[in-house]
Amino acid sequence: MKLLSPAISKLARMRFWRIANWKNNPIAAQRHVLQHLITAAQYTEFGKKYNFTRLFTVKEFKAKVPIQDYESLKPYIHRMMEGEENVLWNEPVNWFAKSSGTTSDKSKYIPISNESLQNNHYKANKDVLTNYYNNFPGSDLLTGKGLVVGGSHQISKVSDDIQYGDLSAVLMQNSPFWGQWLRTPELSIALLDEWENKIEKLAQTTSNENVTSLAGVPTWTLILLKRILEIKNKQTIAEVWPNLELYINGGVSFVPYREQFEKIIGKPINYLEVYNASEGFFAAQEHPEDEGMTLYTEHGIFYEFMPVEEYGKEKPQTIGLKEVQLNKQYALVISTTGGLWRYLVGDTVQFTSLHPYQIKVSGRLKHYINAFGEEVIVDNSDHAIAIACARTGSVVNDYTAAPVYFSEGRNGCHEWLIEFDQPPADLAAFTRELDSALKSVNSDYEAKRYNSIALTIPEVHILPKGIFAGWLQSKGKIGGQHKVPRLSNDRKIIEEILAMREMA
């Protein structure tokens, strides 16, 4: 196959002129995207409601259509899942990506039209490949197989025509023939729902393949790689897959995992970050050394950027690409070929470059933990605390939680610091109830906790009364609206409070 590498490289780079066109003319590309979106959806129910036939400029679009979130679009989406057409988009939508829920639902369902599959997700994947070959023309990437570690939910049917699954499962199920040919393992294994069995079959079937690339959430990928080393009785993955050259990651920060990957792989490879969510494929690193990811401006998504200080206002203002500034926090607002209109994704981004437009994901609008792809929000944790208290007869004054990241000798977990007014008689029982409640309100947390393969049961510490107030006082934040952050991906707060406890 290596004899074919030059031909494959040349073929893969043939799209590069198209990428250069939208990258060099991003404002024009975005204007064309919005024109297409409005024209296509003008006779849908949503388009009629907001008079799309009379919207001719970005200013008019923003003035007429309010900012949306999942709660406001949920009634439309549920009707689409029941088979109703021309609701949010002008073509039948037969696929929905299931992801972690909102404050009122365990899961949410994002519509994925055929156009969003072809002109967003798959087109973006081809552009990632083109950029990679442009940067590494001597690559042997496509002479081997790509292993995608994803698809934690099997495809489920709502009806004969309507189906849902997590994003990776939907993409695998609908991928073109060339995608099936380049991927390992076979689809029946890739879409297995039972993770313990799935990891074992993935390890057994792929360990003998010529794997040249990996893609997936770091936690699950590490679990798989460790099992492969056990099966093959090897010290490093380079001994199993000597031609491995690329790992594509996204969804959570890769920073805590990079050292572990470098050690377990055992040789230098390229690492690329992509920003691919259920709502759309937004951006990707062009080169491993880039600080940010290039924003994909011609892929069926119209972008707006809400300065974070606008969040929560009755009529929050957004800006376009012409007005964005470097290193400023913006909430991402999108309109898509899946029928999301001025949809507040919930992520915050910062621009690291304006020529070309490159971004990095800086966080979420609300406190959350997403160290392992679990996306636990404060509403989840508050609800779980209330359930655990009710079931154990305890009362909580305050709490904070943060992740304990993977290390060589252990899996990850969530560490909780709780100040009780009435502590539980049995802390272990309280911890079990807290864990169970979190599973009941967050499907992604439930998946990551399955058999403790990725996340183990939380670690809960009882703090002496008054320690949170002492920590706030040490920060000059006593009184008023100041409060201890409930959730954080950063362990700084946890470690500071634990240090205070030791000194007390």
XYZ file of C-alpha atoms in Angstrom:
504
model
C 0.000 0.000 0.000
C 2.909 2.370 0.600
C 3.428 2.429 -3.174
C 0.035 4.128 -3.387
C 0.885 6.833 -0.848
C 1.942 9.522 -3.364
C -1.234 9.002 -5.424
C -3.446 9.007 -2.324
C -1.717 12.151 -1.062
C -2.263 13.954 -4.361
C -5.912 12.895 -4.518
C -6.559 13.978 -0.920
C -5.062 17.423 -1.572
C -7.202 18.133 -4.648
C -9.806 19.841 -2.433
C -7.316 22.302 -1.001
C -8.217 25.129 -3.408
C -11.801 24.959 -2.128
C -10.615 25.288 1.456
C -8.352 28.208 0.540
C -11.321 29.945 -1.094
C -13.589 30.009 1.976
C -10.695 30.492 4.383
C -9.551 33.577 2.473
C -13.101 34.902 2.051
C -14.862 33.923 5.297
C -17.266 36.889 5.428
C -18.562 36.183 1.918
C -18.807 32.484 2.726
C -20.908 33.229 5.800
C -23.176 35.587 3.858
C -23.854 32.839 1.286
C -24.547 30.311 4.055
C -27.156 32.559 5.694
C -28.826 33.279 2.336
C -29.103 29.558 1.678
C -30.470 28.814 5.159
C -33.183 31.458 4.998
C -34.182 30.595 1.423
C -34.360 26.866 2.144
C -36.455 27.282 5.310
C -38.740 30.145 4.256
C -41.805 27.889 3.905
C -41.232 25.843 7.048
C -43.402 26.537 10.071
C -40.518 28.327 11.770
C -39.741 30.306 8.613
C -43.340 31.411 8.253
C -43.556 32.397 11.912
C -40.602 34.743 11.554
C -41.379 35.855 8.005
C -38.217 34.502 6.372
C -39.472 35.557 2.929
C -38.876 39.192 3.934
C -35.474 38.799 5.596
C -32.702 40.052 3.312
C -29.881 41.067 5.644
C -28.105 39.792 8.738
C -29.447 42.790 10.646
C -33.051 41.899 9.732
C -32.478 38.240 10.601
C -31.144 39.119 14.057
C -33.902 41.660 14.676
C -36.694 39.275 13.751
C -35.529 35.906 15.140
C -34.872 35.707 18.910
C -32.029 33.722 20.457
C -33.100 30.098 20.970
C -32.072 27.333 23.352
C -33.095 23.680 23.490
C -36.114 24.420 25.660
C -37.552 26.877 23.141
C -36.934 24.550 20.177
C -37.944 21.336 21.961
C -41.651 21.449 20.948
C -40.620 21.734 17.269
C -38.051 18.955 17.606
C -40.509 16.581 19.261
C -42.929 17.076 16.373
C -40.122 16.331 13.922
C -39.366 13.122 15.842
C -43.018 12.164 15.392
C -42.542 12.431 11.625
C -43.935 15.904 10.933
C -42.170 17.659 8.032
C -41.410 21.306 7.234
C -41.212 22.267 10.876
C -37.673 23.625 11.303
C -36.129 22.489 8.016
C -37.451 21.959 4.490
C -36.469 18.332 4.009
C -37.412 15.226 6.022
C -35.216 14.810 9.090
C -34.853 11.128 9.893
C -31.886 11.236 12.267
C -31.384 12.814 15.679
C -28.189 12.966 17.732
C -28.761 12.153 21.400
C -26.604 14.061 23.862
C -26.628 14.998 27.547
C -29.686 16.851 28.640
C -30.896 20.204 29.830
C -32.257 21.321 33.167
C -35.551 19.495 32.513
C -34.493 16.470 30.454
C -31.990 13.646 30.898
C -31.156 13.792 27.174
C -31.677 16.147 24.279
C -32.149 15.271 20.622
C -30.489 17.387 17.940
C -31.976 17.122 14.412
C -29.518 15.995 11.730
C -30.771 16.414 8.168
C -29.169 14.744 5.186
C -27.784 18.143 4.181
C -26.152 18.633 7.564
C -24.603 15.174 7.263
C -23.244 15.720 3.752
C -22.365 19.427 3.755
C -21.302 19.806 7.348
C -20.080 16.678 9.122
C -18.703 14.699 6.177
C -17.494 17.749 4.260
C -15.636 18.958 7.350
C -14.050 15.545 7.823
C -12.803 15.628 4.234
C -11.359 19.097 4.823
C -9.520 17.845 7.924
C -8.024 15.098 5.771
C -7.104 17.524 2.986
C -5.371 19.875 5.409
C -3.499 16.975 6.974
C -2.137 15.784 3.633
C -1.303 19.338 2.642
C 0.834 19.635 5.786
C 2.209 16.092 5.598
C 2.290 15.154 1.877
C 4.399 12.070 2.587
C 1.812 10.647 4.999
C 0.784 6.982 4.850
C -2.450 7.746 6.729
C -4.866 6.268 4.176
C -2.799 3.160 3.534
C -4.111 1.805 6.839
C -7.293 1.919 8.907
C -8.785 4.584 11.125
C -10.095 3.454 14.495
C -12.917 5.594 15.896
C -13.725 4.981 19.548
C -17.286 6.211 19.808
C -20.950 5.364 19.552
C -21.928 4.618 23.149
C -25.601 4.347 22.220
C -26.865 1.927 19.637
C -29.160 3.290 16.968
C -32.697 3.366 18.376
C -35.900 3.678 16.389
C -38.672 6.133 17.114
C -40.575 4.805 14.089
C -39.793 3.038 10.822
C -38.295 6.243 9.447
C -37.048 8.141 12.521
C -33.926 7.006 14.413
C -31.510 8.400 16.989
C -28.164 7.595 18.562
C -25.153 9.470 19.819
C -23.381 11.554 17.179
C -20.591 9.109 16.380
C -23.112 6.296 15.947
C -25.227 8.398 13.570
C -22.164 9.369 11.539
C -20.932 5.784 11.304
C -24.354 4.488 10.304
C -24.632 7.007 7.465
C -21.009 7.239 6.327
C -20.284 6.793 2.596
C -18.621 3.651 1.223
C -15.144 5.136 1.390
C -15.660 5.829 5.077
C -16.638 2.211 5.725
C -13.606 0.980 3.773
C -11.148 3.135 5.712
C -12.514 2.355 9.182
C -12.060 -0.452 11.670
C -13.777 -2.391 13.215
C -16.908 -3.504 11.386
C -20.059 -1.509 12.089
C -21.695 -4.201 14.244
C -18.849 -3.893 16.763
C -18.405 -0.125 16.456
C -22.046 0.434 17.438
C -22.222 -1.994 20.360
C -23.988 -0.412 23.322
C -22.591 -2.553 26.149
C -19.212 -0.922 26.786
C -17.390 -3.726 28.590
C -18.119 -6.143 25.765
C -17.490 -3.433 23.183
C -14.023 -2.534 24.505
C -13.065 -6.210 24.529
C -14.237 -6.783 20.964
C -12.627 -3.550 19.775
C -9.340 -4.637 21.319
C -9.498 -8.178 19.958
C -10.459 -7.209 16.396
C -8.314 -4.114 15.891
C -5.092 -5.237 17.546
C -4.189 -7.198 14.411
C -5.101 -4.416 11.964
C -2.795 -1.831 10.386
C -4.181 1.134 12.329
C -2.738 4.465 11.205
C -5.115 6.857 12.990
C -7.203 7.042 16.157
C -10.158 9.265 16.991
C -12.252 9.479 20.121
C -12.683 10.837 23.633
C -9.376 10.395 25.521
C -10.814 8.396 28.433
C -12.314 5.593 26.347
C -9.352 5.586 23.980
C -6.909 5.090 26.875
C -8.982 2.196 28.236
C -8.908 0.536 24.821
C -5.168 1.045 24.347
C -4.401 -0.442 27.763
C -6.482 -3.515 26.980
C -4.726 -3.948 23.623
C -1.343 -3.917 25.372
C -2.581 -6.648 27.720
C -3.801 -8.789 24.827
C -0.640 -8.383 22.775
C 1.685 -8.494 25.794
C 3.457 -5.364 24.576
C 4.826 -2.299 26.371
C 3.768 0.373 23.860
C 1.159 0.813 21.136
C 3.967 1.530 18.652
C 4.852 -2.164 18.935
C 1.278 -3.103 18.019
C 0.598 -0.429 15.391
C 3.999 0.697 14.062
C 2.351 2.867 11.383
C 0.123 4.849 13.776
C 0.675 8.545 13.009
C -2.391 10.549 14.097
C -4.756 10.902 17.039
C -7.800 13.173 16.612
C -9.369 14.330 19.862
C -12.223 16.567 20.871
C -15.058 16.967 23.350
C -12.897 17.484 26.441
C -9.564 19.128 27.106
C -6.659 16.959 25.962
C -4.144 18.687 28.237
C -4.494 16.274 31.226
C -4.153 13.265 28.930
C -1.321 14.150 26.551
C 1.493 12.839 28.728
C -0.329 9.530 29.210
C -0.871 9.183 25.462
C 2.744 9.929 24.643
C 3.873 7.307 27.153
C 1.475 4.550 26.111
C 1.967 5.107 22.367
C 5.723 5.112 22.756
C 6.686 7.161 19.716
C 6.000 10.675 18.373
C 2.738 11.019 16.456
C 0.579 13.977 15.410
C -2.278 15.190 17.611
C -5.136 17.241 16.144
C -8.067 18.808 17.965
C -11.484 19.086 16.344
C -14.632 20.869 17.496
C -17.338 18.478 16.388
C -20.562 18.551 18.400
C -24.039 17.097 17.921
C -25.091 20.530 16.664
C -22.411 20.611 13.974
C -18.761 20.367 12.992
C -17.465 23.847 13.784
C -13.677 23.898 13.576
C -10.457 21.887 13.458
C -6.741 22.370 13.868
C -4.971 22.619 10.526
C -1.562 21.826 11.978
C -0.620 20.216 15.320
C 1.344 23.321 16.298
C -1.603 25.719 15.840
C -2.893 27.316 19.039
C -6.476 27.313 17.805
C -8.813 25.557 15.383
C -9.784 27.064 12.025
C -13.466 28.037 11.960
C -15.318 26.226 9.136
C -17.300 29.011 7.488
C -18.708 27.263 4.388
C -20.198 24.172 5.966
C -23.881 24.953 6.415
C -23.562 26.866 9.697
C -24.021 30.608 10.201
C -22.155 31.866 13.259
C -22.847 34.658 15.682
C -20.815 35.500 18.748
C -22.391 36.738 21.965
C -20.056 38.598 24.344
C -20.446 36.703 27.604
C -21.541 39.840 29.437
C -24.670 39.803 27.233
C -25.697 36.365 28.504
C -28.826 36.535 30.638
C -30.062 39.828 29.228
C -33.603 40.044 27.872
C -32.362 40.810 24.360
C -28.706 39.792 24.209
C -26.626 41.256 21.398
C -24.406 39.230 19.088
C -21.684 40.185 16.631
C -20.317 38.708 13.409
C -16.843 37.752 12.303
C -15.982 41.305 11.250
C -16.302 42.530 14.831
C -14.738 39.754 16.908
C -11.585 40.439 18.904
C -8.707 38.255 20.002
C -8.828 36.582 23.429
C -12.336 37.824 24.269
C -14.921 35.384 25.586
C -17.904 34.744 23.303
C -20.843 32.407 23.595
C -21.390 30.549 20.335
C -24.734 31.094 18.550
C -25.489 29.062 15.405
C -28.061 28.586 12.645
C -27.783 25.290 10.782
C -29.023 23.075 7.962
C -30.431 20.812 10.664
C -32.997 23.456 11.640
C -31.357 25.097 14.638
C -32.025 28.829 14.483
C -29.919 31.341 16.435
C -29.258 28.455 18.803
C -27.176 29.103 21.909
C -24.833 26.110 22.033
C -23.659 26.804 25.583
C -19.928 26.742 24.820
C -17.701 29.771 25.101
C -14.892 30.357 22.610
C -11.959 32.710 22.183
C -10.337 33.755 18.925
C -6.641 32.963 18.779
C -6.242 34.331 15.234
C -8.248 36.608 12.933
C -6.333 35.768 9.726
C -7.508 33.049 9.376
C -10.269 32.905 11.965
C -9.163 30.369 14.563
C -10.814 29.604 17.882
C -10.347 27.572 21.012
C -13.097 26.336 23.318
C -12.724 28.224 26.579
C -15.526 26.727 28.645
C -19.257 26.753 29.186
C -21.653 29.534 30.046
C -22.507 27.760 33.282
C -20.403 25.834 35.768
C -19.992 22.219 34.719
C -17.701 19.192 34.803
C -16.776 17.739 31.433
C -13.423 16.060 32.039
C -14.531 12.719 30.594
C -17.365 13.701 28.234
C -19.973 13.510 31.026
C -21.158 17.151 30.800
C -22.508 17.375 34.358
C -24.153 20.761 34.892
C -25.067 22.458 38.172
C -28.715 21.585 37.790
C -27.700 17.900 37.655
C -25.544 18.155 40.780
C -28.102 20.186 42.744
C -30.791 17.643 41.901
C -28.561 14.711 42.845
C -27.595 16.322 46.172
C -31.273 16.848 46.999
C -32.109 13.205 46.250
C -29.163 11.886 48.261
C -30.113 14.088 51.218
C -33.741 12.969 51.100
C -32.745 9.304 51.037
C -30.176 9.534 53.845
C -31.771 12.088 56.151
C -28.920 14.549 55.716
C -28.778 18.277 55.002
C -26.153 19.999 52.870
C -25.046 23.585 53.446
C -22.702 23.925 50.499
C -20.556 21.883 48.161
C -18.088 21.978 45.304
C -16.854 19.253 42.975
C -14.083 18.728 40.438
C -12.623 15.803 38.503
C -9.784 13.537 39.531
C -8.099 12.858 36.210
C -6.813 9.535 34.917
C -3.443 8.505 36.259
C -1.267 5.485 35.633
C -2.652 3.550 38.553
C -6.311 4.542 38.551
C -9.327 5.645 36.574
C -10.969 9.032 36.911
C -13.733 10.098 39.258
C -15.434 13.175 40.682
C -14.245 14.516 44.017
C -16.850 16.272 46.154
C -16.264 18.560 49.131
C -19.476 18.896 51.128
C -20.279 20.966 54.190
C -23.247 19.383 55.960
C -25.648 20.936 58.419
C -26.810 17.406 59.216
C -24.238 14.818 58.057
C -25.354 11.354 56.941
C -25.030 8.492 59.380
C -23.333 6.496 56.612
C -21.151 8.471 54.200
C -20.767 5.483 51.878
C -24.549 5.208 51.552
C -24.804 8.934 50.821
C -22.133 8.580 48.136
C -23.986 5.697 46.488
C -27.232 7.685 46.471
C -25.448 10.720 45.000
C -23.915 8.578 42.274
C -27.227 6.879 41.496
C -29.053 10.202 41.304
C -26.473 11.647 38.905
C -26.941 8.616 36.654
C -30.697 9.162 36.678
C -30.491 12.788 35.506
C -27.541 12.673 33.083
C -27.246 9.976 30.419
C -23.629 10.849 29.568
C -22.538 10.508 33.203
C -24.422 7.213 33.342
C -22.529 5.958 30.269
C -19.125 6.971 31.662
C -19.895 5.270 34.993
C -20.844 1.966 33.386
C -19.006 -0.777 35.313
C -16.525 1.919 36.472
C -14.620 1.461 33.205
C -13.953 5.192 32.785
C -15.383 6.883 35.896
C -15.384 5.273 39.321
C -17.788 6.120 42.138
C -17.340 9.676 43.478
C -15.038 10.492 46.379
C -16.918 12.542 48.990
C -15.233 14.472 51.804
C -17.115 15.954 54.749
C -15.812 19.426 55.569
C -16.033 21.203 58.926
C -18.678 23.886 59.128
C -17.557 27.349 58.117
C -14.714 26.299 55.831
C -16.415 27.535 52.656
C -17.031 30.915 54.283
C -13.380 30.996 55.266
C -12.312 30.275 51.708
C -14.566 33.046 50.356
C -13.194 35.437 52.945
C -9.647 34.584 51.877
C -10.638 35.637 48.356
C -12.289 38.859 49.512
C -15.684 37.526 48.432
C -17.691 37.394 51.624
C -21.331 38.514 51.409
C -23.481 39.750 48.558
C -23.814 37.435 45.591
C -20.481 35.706 46.149
C -20.630 31.922 46.340
C -18.420 28.878 46.058
C -18.454 27.558 42.472
C -20.424 24.331 42.461
C -18.591 22.576 39.624
C -15.306 23.093 37.840
C -12.949 21.223 35.528
C -10.114 22.992 37.357
C -8.962 21.389 40.622
C -7.569 24.641 42.006
C -10.552 25.405 44.248
C -10.742 21.831 45.563
C -7.053 21.805 46.413
C -7.164 25.217 48.118
C -10.080 24.191 50.337
C -8.495 20.837 51.209
C -5.310 22.678 52.164
C -7.348 24.957 54.434
C -8.901 21.904 56.084
C -5.474 20.441 56.795
C -4.308 23.704 58.356
C -7.411 24.082 60.552
